[in-house]
C-alpha positions as CSV (number, residue, x, y, z in Angstrom):
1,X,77.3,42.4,3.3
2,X,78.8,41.4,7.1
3,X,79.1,44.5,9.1
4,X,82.9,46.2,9.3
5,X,84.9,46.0,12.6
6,X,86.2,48.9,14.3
7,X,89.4,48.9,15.8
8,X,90.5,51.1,18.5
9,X,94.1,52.2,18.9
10,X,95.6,54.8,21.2
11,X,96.5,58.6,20.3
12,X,99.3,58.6,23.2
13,X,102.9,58.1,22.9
14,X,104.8,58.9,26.0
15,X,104.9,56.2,28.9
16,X,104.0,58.8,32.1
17,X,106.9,60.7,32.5
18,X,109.7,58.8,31.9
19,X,110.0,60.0,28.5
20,X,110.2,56.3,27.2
21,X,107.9,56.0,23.7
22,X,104.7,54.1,23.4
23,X,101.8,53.9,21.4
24,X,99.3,50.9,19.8
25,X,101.2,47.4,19.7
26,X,101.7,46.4,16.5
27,X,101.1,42.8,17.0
28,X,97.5,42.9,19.0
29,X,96.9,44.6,15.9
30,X,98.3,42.6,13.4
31,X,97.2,39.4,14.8
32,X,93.7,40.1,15.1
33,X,93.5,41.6,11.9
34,X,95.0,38.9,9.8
35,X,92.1,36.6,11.1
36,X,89.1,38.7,10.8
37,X,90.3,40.1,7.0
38,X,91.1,36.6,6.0
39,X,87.7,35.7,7.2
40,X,86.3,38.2,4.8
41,X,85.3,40.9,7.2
42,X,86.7,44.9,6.1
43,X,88.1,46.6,9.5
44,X,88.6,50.3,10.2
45,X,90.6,52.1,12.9
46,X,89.7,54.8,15.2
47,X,92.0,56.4,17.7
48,X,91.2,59.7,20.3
49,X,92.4,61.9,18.1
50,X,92.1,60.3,14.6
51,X,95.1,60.5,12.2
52,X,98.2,58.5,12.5
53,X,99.1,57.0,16.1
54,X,102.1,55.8,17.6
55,X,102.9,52.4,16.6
56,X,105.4,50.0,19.7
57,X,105.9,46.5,19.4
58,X,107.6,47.2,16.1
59,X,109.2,44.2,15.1
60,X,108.9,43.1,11.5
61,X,110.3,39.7,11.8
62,X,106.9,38.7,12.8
63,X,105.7,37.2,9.6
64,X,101.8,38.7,10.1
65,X,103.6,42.3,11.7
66,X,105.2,42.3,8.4
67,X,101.9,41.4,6.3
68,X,100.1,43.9,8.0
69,X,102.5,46.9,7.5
70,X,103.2,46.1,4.1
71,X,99.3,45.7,2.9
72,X,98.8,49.6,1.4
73,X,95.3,49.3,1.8
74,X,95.6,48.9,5.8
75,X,98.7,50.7,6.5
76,X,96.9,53.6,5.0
77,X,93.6,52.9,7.2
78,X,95.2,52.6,10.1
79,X,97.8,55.8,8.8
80,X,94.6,57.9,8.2
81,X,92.8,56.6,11.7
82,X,89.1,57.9,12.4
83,X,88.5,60.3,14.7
84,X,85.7,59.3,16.9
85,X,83.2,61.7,16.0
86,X,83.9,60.2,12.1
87,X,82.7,56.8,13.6
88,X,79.0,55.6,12.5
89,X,78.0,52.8,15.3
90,X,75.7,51.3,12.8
91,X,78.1,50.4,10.2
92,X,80.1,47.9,13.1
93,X,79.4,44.3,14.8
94,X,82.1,44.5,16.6
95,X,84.6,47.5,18.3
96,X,88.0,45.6,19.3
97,X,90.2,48.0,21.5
98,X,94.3,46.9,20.5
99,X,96.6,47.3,23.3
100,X,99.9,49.3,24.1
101,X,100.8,51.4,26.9
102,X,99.3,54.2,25.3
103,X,95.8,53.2,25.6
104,X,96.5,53.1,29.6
105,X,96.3,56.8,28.8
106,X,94.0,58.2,26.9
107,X,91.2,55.0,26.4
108,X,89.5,55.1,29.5
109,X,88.1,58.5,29.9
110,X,87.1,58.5,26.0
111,X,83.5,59.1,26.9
112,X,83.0,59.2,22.6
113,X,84.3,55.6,22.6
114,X,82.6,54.7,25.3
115,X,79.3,55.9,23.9
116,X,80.2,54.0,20.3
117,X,81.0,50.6,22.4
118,X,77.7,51.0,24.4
119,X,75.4,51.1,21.2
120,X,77.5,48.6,19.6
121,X,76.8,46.1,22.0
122,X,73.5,47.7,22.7
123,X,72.7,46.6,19.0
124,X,73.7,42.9,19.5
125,X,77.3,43.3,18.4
126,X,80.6,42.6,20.2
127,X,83.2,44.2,22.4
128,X,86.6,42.9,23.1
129,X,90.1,44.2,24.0
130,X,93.7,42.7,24.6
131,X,96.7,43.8,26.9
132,X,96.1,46.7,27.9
133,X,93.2,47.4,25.4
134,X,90.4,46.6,27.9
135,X,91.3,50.1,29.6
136,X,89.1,51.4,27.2
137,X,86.1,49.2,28.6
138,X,86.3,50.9,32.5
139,X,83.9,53.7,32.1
140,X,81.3,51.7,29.7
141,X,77.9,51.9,30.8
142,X,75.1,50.3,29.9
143,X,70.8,51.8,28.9
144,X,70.6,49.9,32.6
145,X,73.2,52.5,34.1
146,X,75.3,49.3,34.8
147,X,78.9,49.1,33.9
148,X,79.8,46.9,30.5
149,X,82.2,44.4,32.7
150,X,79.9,43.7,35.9
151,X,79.7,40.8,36.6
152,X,81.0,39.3,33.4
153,X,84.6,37.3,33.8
154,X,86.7,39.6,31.9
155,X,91.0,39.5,31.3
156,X,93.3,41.6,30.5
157,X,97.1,42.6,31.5
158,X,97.5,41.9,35.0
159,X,99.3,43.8,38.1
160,X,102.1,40.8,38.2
161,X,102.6,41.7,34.5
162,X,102.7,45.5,35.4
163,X,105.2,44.8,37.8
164,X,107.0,42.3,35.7
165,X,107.8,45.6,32.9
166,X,108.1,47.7,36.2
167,X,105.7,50.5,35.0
168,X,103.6,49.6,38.1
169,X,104.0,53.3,39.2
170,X,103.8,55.1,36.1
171,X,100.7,53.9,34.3
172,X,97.7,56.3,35.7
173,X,96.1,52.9,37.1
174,X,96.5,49.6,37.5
175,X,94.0,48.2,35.1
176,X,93.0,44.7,36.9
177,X,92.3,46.6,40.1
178,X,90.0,49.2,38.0
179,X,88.1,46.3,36.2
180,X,87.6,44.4,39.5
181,X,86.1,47.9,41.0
182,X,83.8,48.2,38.0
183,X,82.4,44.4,39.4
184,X,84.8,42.6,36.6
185,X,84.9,39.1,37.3
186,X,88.7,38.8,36.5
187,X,90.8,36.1,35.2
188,X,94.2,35.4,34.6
189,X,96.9,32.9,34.0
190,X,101.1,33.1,35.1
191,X,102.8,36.0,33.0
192,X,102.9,35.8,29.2
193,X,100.2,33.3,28.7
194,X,97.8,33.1,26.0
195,X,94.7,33.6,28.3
196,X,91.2,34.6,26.6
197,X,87.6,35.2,28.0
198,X,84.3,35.6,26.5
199,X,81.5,36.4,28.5
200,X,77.8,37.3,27.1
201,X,79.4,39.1,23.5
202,X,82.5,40.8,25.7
203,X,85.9,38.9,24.8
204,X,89.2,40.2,26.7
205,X,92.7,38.6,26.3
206,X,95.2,39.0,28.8
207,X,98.5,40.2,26.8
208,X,100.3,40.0,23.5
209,X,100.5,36.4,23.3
210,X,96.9,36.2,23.5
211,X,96.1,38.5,20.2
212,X,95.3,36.0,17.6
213,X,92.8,33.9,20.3
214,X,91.1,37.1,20.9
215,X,90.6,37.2,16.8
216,X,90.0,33.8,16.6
217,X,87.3,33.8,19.4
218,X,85.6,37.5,17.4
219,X,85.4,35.4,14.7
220,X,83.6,32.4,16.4
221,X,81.6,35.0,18.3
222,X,80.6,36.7,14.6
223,X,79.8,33.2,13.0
224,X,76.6,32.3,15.9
């Protein structure tokens, strides 16, 4: 019996105030999800306030997008998402936090995720985000009192990319800055490149493009 994933995806659906709609990107979820299931591990989904979150990204001419959405048994899952007092820590070897604008909002200060990510790893187990996902990896702290990403190289979207979607000024932070203050060692490569990182069981990818490397390298991480 291989131990479920969890995957994280945001509650929030407004970017700031500008009225524009947001929510989990469909394809850092899709992507991911397509290699782990086909690798014979059984994901659930989790989000701040459990139910069904805000799906972005939504574009069904991606061939896995449209796998994903039309598999009942997931589109229910992630239709019926956990709320995190639902979650058991135990039953995961792995929390994977999808991105989206949404999570820029309402990921970081989720001290109930934060506590589920700590024991995860604390077990032996994995932690990774994409995009924007890694927001949701600021405010972990370790039994040491130490912060999950000091001093590990960790990715995730950068300010250039912030600024290249000018929403530089409306997301609450800028969430390379905020991973550098917490001691992240952070990498990146130009906008829009497939850019992953994996650093003592924590693997970040940098943006969309770099969903299915972030599955692909769970999956590599899973199999030592």
């Amino acid at each position: 019996m291989k131990k479920k994933i969890l995957f994280v995806v945001t509650s929030h659906d407004k970017k700031g105030s500008t009225g524009e709609n947001t929510g989990y990107y469909l394809g850092e979820v899709s992507h991911p999800w397509e290699v782990l299931h086909k690798a014979g591990y059984e994901i659930d989904f989790v989000s701040p306030k459990g139910g069904t979150p805000p799906v972005d990204g939504f574009d069904l001419k991606d061939p896995v997008n449209k796998e994903f959405w039309e598999n009942k048994e997931y589109k229910n899952k992630i239709d019926h998402s956990l709320q995190p007092s639902q979650v058991n820590s135990n039953d995961y070897s792995t929390i994977f936090y999808a991105g989206g604008h949404g999570a820029m909002w309402d990921f970081a200060d989720n001290t109930e995720l934060a506590g589920i990510a700590s024991k995860i790893y604390e077990n032996g187990g994995i932690v990774a985000g994409v995009c924007h996902g890694p927001a949701g990896l600021v405010n972990i702290k370790l039994n040491n009192g130490k912060y999950l990403v000091d001093g590990k190289k960790i990715n995730a979207f950068t300010n250039e990319e912030e600024a290249e979607v000018k929403l530089t000024d409306v997301v609450p932070f800028l969430l390379e800055n905020k991973l550098k203050e917490r001691g992240a060692k952070f990498e990146k490569s130009g906008l829009w490149q497939n850019h992953v990182v994996t650093d003592q069981r924590v693997i970040t990818g940098q943006n969309p493009q770099s969903a299915k490397s972030v599955g692909e390298a769970i999956l590599k991480e899973l199999k030592k």
